[in-house]
mmCIF file of C-alpha atoms and ligand atoms in Angstrom:
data_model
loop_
_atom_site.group_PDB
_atom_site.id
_atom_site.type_symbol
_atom_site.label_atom_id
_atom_site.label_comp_id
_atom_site.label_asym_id
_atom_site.label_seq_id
_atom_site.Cartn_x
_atom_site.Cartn_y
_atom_site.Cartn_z
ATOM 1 C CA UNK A 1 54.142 120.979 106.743
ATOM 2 C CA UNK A 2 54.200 123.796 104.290
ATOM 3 C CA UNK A 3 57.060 124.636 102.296
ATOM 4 C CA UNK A 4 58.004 127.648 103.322
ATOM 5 C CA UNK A 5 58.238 125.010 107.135
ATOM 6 C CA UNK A 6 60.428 122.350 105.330
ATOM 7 C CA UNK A 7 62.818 125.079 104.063
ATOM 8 C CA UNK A 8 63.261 126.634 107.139
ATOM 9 C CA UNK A 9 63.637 123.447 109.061
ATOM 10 C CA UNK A 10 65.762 121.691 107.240
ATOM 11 C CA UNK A 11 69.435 121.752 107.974
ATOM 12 C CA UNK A 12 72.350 118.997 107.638
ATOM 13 C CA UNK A 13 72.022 117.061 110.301
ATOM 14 C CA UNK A 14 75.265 115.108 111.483
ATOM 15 C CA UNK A 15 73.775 112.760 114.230
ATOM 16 C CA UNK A 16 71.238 109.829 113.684
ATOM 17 C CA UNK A 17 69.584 107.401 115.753
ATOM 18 C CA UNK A 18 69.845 104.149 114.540
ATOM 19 C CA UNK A 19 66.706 103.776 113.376
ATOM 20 C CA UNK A 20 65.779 101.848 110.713
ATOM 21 C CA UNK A 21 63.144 104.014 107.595
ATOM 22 C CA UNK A 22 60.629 102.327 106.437
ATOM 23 C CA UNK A 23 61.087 101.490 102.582
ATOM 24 C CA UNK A 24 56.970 102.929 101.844
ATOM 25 C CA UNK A 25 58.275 106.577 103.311
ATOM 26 C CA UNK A 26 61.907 106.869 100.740
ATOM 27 C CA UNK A 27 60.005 105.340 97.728
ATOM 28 C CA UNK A 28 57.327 107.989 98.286
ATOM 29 C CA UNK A 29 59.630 111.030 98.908
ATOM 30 C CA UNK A 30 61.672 109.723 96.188
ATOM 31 C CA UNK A 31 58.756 109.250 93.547
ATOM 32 C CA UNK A 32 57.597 112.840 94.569
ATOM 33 C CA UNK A 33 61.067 114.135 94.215
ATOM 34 C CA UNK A 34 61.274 112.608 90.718
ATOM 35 C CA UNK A 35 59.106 115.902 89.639
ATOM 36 C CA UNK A 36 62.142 118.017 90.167
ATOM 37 C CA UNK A 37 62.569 120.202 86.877
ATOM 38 C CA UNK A 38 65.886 119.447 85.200
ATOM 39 C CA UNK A 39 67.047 121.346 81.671
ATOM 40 C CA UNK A 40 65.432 119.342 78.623
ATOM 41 C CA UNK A 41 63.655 117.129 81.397
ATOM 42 C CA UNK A 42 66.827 115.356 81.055
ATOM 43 C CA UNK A 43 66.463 114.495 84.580
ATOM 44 C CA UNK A 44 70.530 112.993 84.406
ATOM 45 C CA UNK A 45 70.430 111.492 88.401
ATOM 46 C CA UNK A 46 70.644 108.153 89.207
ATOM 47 C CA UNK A 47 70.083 107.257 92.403
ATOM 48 C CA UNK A 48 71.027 104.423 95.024
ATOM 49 C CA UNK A 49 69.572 103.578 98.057
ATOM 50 C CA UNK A 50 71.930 101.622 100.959
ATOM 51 C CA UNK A 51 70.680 100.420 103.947
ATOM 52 C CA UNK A 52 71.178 97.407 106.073
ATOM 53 C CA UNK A 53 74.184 94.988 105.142
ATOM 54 C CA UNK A 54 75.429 96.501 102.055
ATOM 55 C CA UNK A 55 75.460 100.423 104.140
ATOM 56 C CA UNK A 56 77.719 98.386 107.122
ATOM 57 C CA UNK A 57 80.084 96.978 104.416
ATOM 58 C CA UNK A 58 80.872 100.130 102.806
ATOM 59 C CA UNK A 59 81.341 102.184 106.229
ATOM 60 C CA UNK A 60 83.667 99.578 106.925
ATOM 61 C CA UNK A 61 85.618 99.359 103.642
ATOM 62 C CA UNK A 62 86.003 103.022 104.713
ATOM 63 C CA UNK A 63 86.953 102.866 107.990
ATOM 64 C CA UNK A 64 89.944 100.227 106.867
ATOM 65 C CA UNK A 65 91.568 102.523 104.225
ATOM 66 C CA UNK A 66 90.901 105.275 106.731
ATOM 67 C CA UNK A 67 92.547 103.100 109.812
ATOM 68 C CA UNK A 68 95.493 102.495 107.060
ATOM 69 C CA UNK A 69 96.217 106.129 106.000
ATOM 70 C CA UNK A 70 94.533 106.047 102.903
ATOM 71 C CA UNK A 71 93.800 109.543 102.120
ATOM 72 C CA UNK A 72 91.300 109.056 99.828
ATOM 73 C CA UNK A 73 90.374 108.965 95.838
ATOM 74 C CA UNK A 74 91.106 111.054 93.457
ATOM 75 C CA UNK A 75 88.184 113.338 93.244
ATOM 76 C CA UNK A 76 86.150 113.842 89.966
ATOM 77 C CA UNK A 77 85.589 117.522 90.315
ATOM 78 C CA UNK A 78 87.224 119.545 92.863
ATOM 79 C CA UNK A 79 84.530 120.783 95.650
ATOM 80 C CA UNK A 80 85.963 124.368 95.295
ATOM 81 C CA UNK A 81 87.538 126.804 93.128
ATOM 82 C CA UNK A 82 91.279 127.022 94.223
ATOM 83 C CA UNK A 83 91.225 130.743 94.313
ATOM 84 C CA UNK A 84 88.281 130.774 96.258
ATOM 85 C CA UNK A 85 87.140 134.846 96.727
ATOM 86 C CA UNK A 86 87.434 136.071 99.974
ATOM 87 C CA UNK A 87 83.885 136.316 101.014
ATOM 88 C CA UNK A 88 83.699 133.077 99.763
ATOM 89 C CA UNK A 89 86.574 131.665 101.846
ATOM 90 C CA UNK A 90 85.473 133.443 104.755
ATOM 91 C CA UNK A 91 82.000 131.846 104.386
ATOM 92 C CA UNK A 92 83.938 128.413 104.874
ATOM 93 C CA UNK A 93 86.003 129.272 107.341
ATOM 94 C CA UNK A 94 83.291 130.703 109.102
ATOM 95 C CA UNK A 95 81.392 127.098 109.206
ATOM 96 C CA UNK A 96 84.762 125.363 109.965
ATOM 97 C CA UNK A 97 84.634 127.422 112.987
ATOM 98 C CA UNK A 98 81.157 126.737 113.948
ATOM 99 C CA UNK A 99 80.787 122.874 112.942
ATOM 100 C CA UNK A 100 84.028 122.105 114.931
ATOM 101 C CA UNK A 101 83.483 124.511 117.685
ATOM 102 C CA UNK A 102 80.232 123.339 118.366
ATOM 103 C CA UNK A 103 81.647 119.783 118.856
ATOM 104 C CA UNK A 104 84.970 121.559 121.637
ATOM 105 C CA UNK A 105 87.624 120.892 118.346
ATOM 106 C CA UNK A 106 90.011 123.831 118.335
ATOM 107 C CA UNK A 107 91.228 125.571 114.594
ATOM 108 C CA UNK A 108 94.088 123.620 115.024
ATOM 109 C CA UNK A 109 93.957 120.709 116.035
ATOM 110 C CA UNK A 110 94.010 118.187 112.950
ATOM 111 C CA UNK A 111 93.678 115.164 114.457
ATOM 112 C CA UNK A 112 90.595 115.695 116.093
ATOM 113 C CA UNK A 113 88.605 117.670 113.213
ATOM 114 C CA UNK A 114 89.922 114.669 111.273
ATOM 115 C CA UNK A 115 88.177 112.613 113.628
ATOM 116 C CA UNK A 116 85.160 114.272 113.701
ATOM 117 C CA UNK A 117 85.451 114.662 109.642
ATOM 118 C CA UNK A 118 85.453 110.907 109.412
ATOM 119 C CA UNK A 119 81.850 110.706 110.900
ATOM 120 C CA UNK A 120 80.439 111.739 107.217
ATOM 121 C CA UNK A 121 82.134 108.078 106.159
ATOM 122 C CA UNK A 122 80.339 106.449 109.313
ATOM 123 C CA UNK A 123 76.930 108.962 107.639
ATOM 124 C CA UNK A 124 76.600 110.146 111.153
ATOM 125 C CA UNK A 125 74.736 107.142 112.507
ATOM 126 C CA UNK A 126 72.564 107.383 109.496
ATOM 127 C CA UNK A 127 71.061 103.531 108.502
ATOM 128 C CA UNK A 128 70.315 105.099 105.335
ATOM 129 C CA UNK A 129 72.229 106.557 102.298
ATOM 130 C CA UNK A 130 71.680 108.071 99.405
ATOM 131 C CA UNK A 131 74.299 108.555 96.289
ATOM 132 C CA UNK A 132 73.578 110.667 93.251
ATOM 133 C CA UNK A 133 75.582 110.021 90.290
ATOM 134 C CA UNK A 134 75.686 111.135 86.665
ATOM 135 C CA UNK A 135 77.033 110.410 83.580
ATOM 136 C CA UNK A 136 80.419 110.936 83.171
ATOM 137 C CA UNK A 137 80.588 114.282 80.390
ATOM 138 C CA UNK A 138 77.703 115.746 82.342
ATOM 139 C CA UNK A 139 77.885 119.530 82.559
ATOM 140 C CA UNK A 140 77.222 122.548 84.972
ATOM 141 C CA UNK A 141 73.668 122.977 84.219
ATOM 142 C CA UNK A 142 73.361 118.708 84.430
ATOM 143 C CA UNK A 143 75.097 119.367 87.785
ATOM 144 C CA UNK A 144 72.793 122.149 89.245
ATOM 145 C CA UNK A 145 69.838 119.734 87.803
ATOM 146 C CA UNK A 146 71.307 117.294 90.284
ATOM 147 C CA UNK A 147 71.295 119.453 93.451
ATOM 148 C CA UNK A 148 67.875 120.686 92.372
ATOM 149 C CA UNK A 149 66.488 117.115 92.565
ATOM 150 C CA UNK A 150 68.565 116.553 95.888
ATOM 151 C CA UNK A 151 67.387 119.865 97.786
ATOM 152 C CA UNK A 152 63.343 118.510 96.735
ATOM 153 C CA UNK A 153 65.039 115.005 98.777
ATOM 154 C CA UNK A 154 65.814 116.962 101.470
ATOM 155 C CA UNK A 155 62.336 118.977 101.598
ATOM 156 C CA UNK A 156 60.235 115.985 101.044
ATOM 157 C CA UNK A 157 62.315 114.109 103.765
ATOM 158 C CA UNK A 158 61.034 117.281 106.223
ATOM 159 C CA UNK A 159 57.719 117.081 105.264
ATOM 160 C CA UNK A 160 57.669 113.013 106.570
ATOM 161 C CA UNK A 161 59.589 114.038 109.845
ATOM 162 C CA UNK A 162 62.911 113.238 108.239
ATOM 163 C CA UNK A 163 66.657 114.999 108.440
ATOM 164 C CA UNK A 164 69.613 114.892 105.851
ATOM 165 C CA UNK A 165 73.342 115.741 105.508
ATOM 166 C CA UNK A 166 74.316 116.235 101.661
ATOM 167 C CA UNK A 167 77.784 114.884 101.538
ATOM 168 C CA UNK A 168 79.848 115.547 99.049
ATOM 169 C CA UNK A 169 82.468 113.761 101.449
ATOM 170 C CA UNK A 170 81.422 110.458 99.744
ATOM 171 C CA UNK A 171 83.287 111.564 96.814
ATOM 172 C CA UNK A 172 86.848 111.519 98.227
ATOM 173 C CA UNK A 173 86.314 107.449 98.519
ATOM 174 C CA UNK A 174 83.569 107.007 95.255
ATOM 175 C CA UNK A 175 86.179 103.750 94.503
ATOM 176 C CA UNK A 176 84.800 102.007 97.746
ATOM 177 C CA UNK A 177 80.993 103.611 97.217
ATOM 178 C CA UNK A 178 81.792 101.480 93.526
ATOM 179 C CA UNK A 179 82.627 98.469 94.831
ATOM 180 C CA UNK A 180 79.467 98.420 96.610
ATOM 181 C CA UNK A 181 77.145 99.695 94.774
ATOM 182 C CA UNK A 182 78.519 98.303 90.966
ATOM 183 C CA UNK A 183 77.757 101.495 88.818
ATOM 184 C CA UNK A 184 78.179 101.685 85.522
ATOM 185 C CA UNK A 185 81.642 102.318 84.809
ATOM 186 C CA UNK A 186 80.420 105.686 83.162
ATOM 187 C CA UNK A 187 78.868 106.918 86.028
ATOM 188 C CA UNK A 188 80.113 109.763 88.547
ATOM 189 C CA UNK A 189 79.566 110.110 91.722
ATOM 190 C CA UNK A 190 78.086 113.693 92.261
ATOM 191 C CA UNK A 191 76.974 113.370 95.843
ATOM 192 C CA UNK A 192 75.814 110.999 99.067
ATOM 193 C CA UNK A 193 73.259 111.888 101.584
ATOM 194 C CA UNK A 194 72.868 110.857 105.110
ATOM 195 C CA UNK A 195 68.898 109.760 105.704
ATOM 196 C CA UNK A 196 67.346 109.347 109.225
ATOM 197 C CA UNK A 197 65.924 110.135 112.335
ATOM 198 C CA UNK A 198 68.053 113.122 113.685
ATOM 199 C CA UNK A 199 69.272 112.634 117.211
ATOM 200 C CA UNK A 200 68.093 115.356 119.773
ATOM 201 C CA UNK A 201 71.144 114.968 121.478
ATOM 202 C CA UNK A 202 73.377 115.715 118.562
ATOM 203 C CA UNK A 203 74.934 119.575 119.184
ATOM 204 C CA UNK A 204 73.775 121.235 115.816
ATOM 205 C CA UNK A 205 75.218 124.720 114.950
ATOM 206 C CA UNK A 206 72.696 127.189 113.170
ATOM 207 C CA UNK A 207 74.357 127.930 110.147
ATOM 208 C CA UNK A 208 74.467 131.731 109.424
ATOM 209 C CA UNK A 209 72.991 132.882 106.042
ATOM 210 C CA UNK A 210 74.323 136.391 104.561
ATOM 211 C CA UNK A 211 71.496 138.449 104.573
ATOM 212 C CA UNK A 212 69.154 139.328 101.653
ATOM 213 C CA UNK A 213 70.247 142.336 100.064
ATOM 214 C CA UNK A 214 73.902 141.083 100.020
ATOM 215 C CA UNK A 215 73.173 138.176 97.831
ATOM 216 C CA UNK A 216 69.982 140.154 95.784
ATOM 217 C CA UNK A 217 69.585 142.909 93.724
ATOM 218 C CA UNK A 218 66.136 143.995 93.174
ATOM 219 C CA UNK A 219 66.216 146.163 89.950
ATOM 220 C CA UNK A 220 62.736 147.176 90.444
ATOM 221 C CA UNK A 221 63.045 150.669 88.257
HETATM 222 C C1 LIG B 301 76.548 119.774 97.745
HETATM 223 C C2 LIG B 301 76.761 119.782 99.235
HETATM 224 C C3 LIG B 301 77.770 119.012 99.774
HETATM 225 C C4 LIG B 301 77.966 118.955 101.155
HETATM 226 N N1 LIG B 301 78.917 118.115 101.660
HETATM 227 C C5 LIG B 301 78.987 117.939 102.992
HETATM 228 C C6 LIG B 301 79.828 116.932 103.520
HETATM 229 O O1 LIG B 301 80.557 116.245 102.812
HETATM 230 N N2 LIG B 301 79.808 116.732 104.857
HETATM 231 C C7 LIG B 301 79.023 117.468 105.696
HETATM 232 O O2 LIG B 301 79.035 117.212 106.904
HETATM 233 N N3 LIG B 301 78.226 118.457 105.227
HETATM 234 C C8 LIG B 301 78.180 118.693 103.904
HETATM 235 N N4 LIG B 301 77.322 119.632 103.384
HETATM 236 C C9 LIG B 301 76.513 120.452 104.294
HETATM 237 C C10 LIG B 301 76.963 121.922 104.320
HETATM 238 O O3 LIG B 301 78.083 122.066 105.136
HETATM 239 C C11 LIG B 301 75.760 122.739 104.858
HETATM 240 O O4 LIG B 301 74.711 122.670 103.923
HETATM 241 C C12 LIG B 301 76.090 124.211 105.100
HETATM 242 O O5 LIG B 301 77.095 124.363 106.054
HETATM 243 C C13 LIG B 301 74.821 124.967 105.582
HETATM 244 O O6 LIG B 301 74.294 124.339 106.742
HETATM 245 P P1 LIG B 301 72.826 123.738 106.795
HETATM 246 O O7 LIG B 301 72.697 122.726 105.687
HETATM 247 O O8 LIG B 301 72.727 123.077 108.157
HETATM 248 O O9 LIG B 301 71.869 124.857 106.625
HETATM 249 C C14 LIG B 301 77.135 119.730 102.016
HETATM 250 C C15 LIG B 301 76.132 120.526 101.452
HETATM 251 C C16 LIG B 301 75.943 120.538 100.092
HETATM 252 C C17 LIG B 301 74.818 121.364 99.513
#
């Protein structure tokens, strides 16, 4: 698979057969991945891998403080501005409307996208999960480092007949993801990541991109 092939087919996927990954495939799309660039080659990720046991314990740990109303952890950084720009906002409301719709959940109705929203905590069938964290004090460009490394996941995942759903989701309970996983108390959770087999059956949206010239300027004179 070329690149220009694992961009184009890769997309979050939010249904996985349960289907175990063999350990050989993630430590060699991982090791590859390690190349990403990062400013200062500071290369500020640190990574966990859950699967078996330890995965089921923390879905569940969810699902309780879900089941009991818990709303969730305070978040380290919120996952948008407030005053998010109108084409911005538009842009989400625009997937709202397509990631719900394509599952029959109206605008609406709360208690069902809520439902459907707690499927990133079960990682959509997933038997695999990645988290990303970084040090706490970590800036924007340590951040963008971060999803730079995590995109080359995503790719490499592709190129091994993989699928992925970045979820920054796994944030709103990073207590439970702690309990699990036993970070450094210094550490931040910047991100989780679904990792399987996608399910054919799943109904995946195409998500829209705006076109070229709306996002690039070529200042070619
Ligand atoms: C940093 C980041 C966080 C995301 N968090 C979530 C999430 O918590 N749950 C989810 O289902 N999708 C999540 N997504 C997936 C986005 O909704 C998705 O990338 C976007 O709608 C474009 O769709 P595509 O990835 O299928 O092309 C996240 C994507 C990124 C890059």
């Amino acid at each position: 698979m070329d690149v220009y092939e694992a961009v184009r087919s890769r997309r979050s996927v939010r249904g996985f057969l349960d289907r175990p990954l063999p350990s050989a495939v993630l430590s060699r799309v991982l090791s590859a991945a390690l190349r990403a660039p990062s400013g200062g080659n500071l290369q500020p990720w640190q990574v966990y891998l859950l699967s078996g046991s330890r995965l089921d314990d923390l879905k569940s740990r969810v699902r309780r403080r879900i089941a009991a109303g818990d709303s969730g952890d305070q978040l380290p950084v919120p996952p948008y501005p407030t005053a998010l720009p109108n084409v911005y906002a538009e842009r989400l409301a625009d997937m709202g409307e397509r990631r719900y719709g394509a599952v029959g959940v109206a605008r609406d109705d709360g208690e069902s996208r809520a439902r459907v929203r707690a499927r990133n905590w079960e990682c959509y069938g997933a038997s695999t999960a990645l988290f990303c964290y970084l040090d706490d004090g970590m800036l924007p460009p340590q951040w963008m480092d971060a999803g730079i490394f995590l995109q080359s996941v995503m790719l490499l995942l592709r190129a091994e007949g993989l699928d992925s759903c970045p979820q920054i989701a796994w944030a709103e309970y990073h207590r439970s993801v702690a309990e699990v996983i036993e970070p450094p108390d210094r550490y931040v959770l910047a991100c989780g990541m679904s990792i399987g087999y996608a399910d054919p059956g799943e109904p995946q949206p195409p998500m829209p991109r705006a076109p070229l010239l709306e996002v690039v300027t070529f200042l070619d004179s």
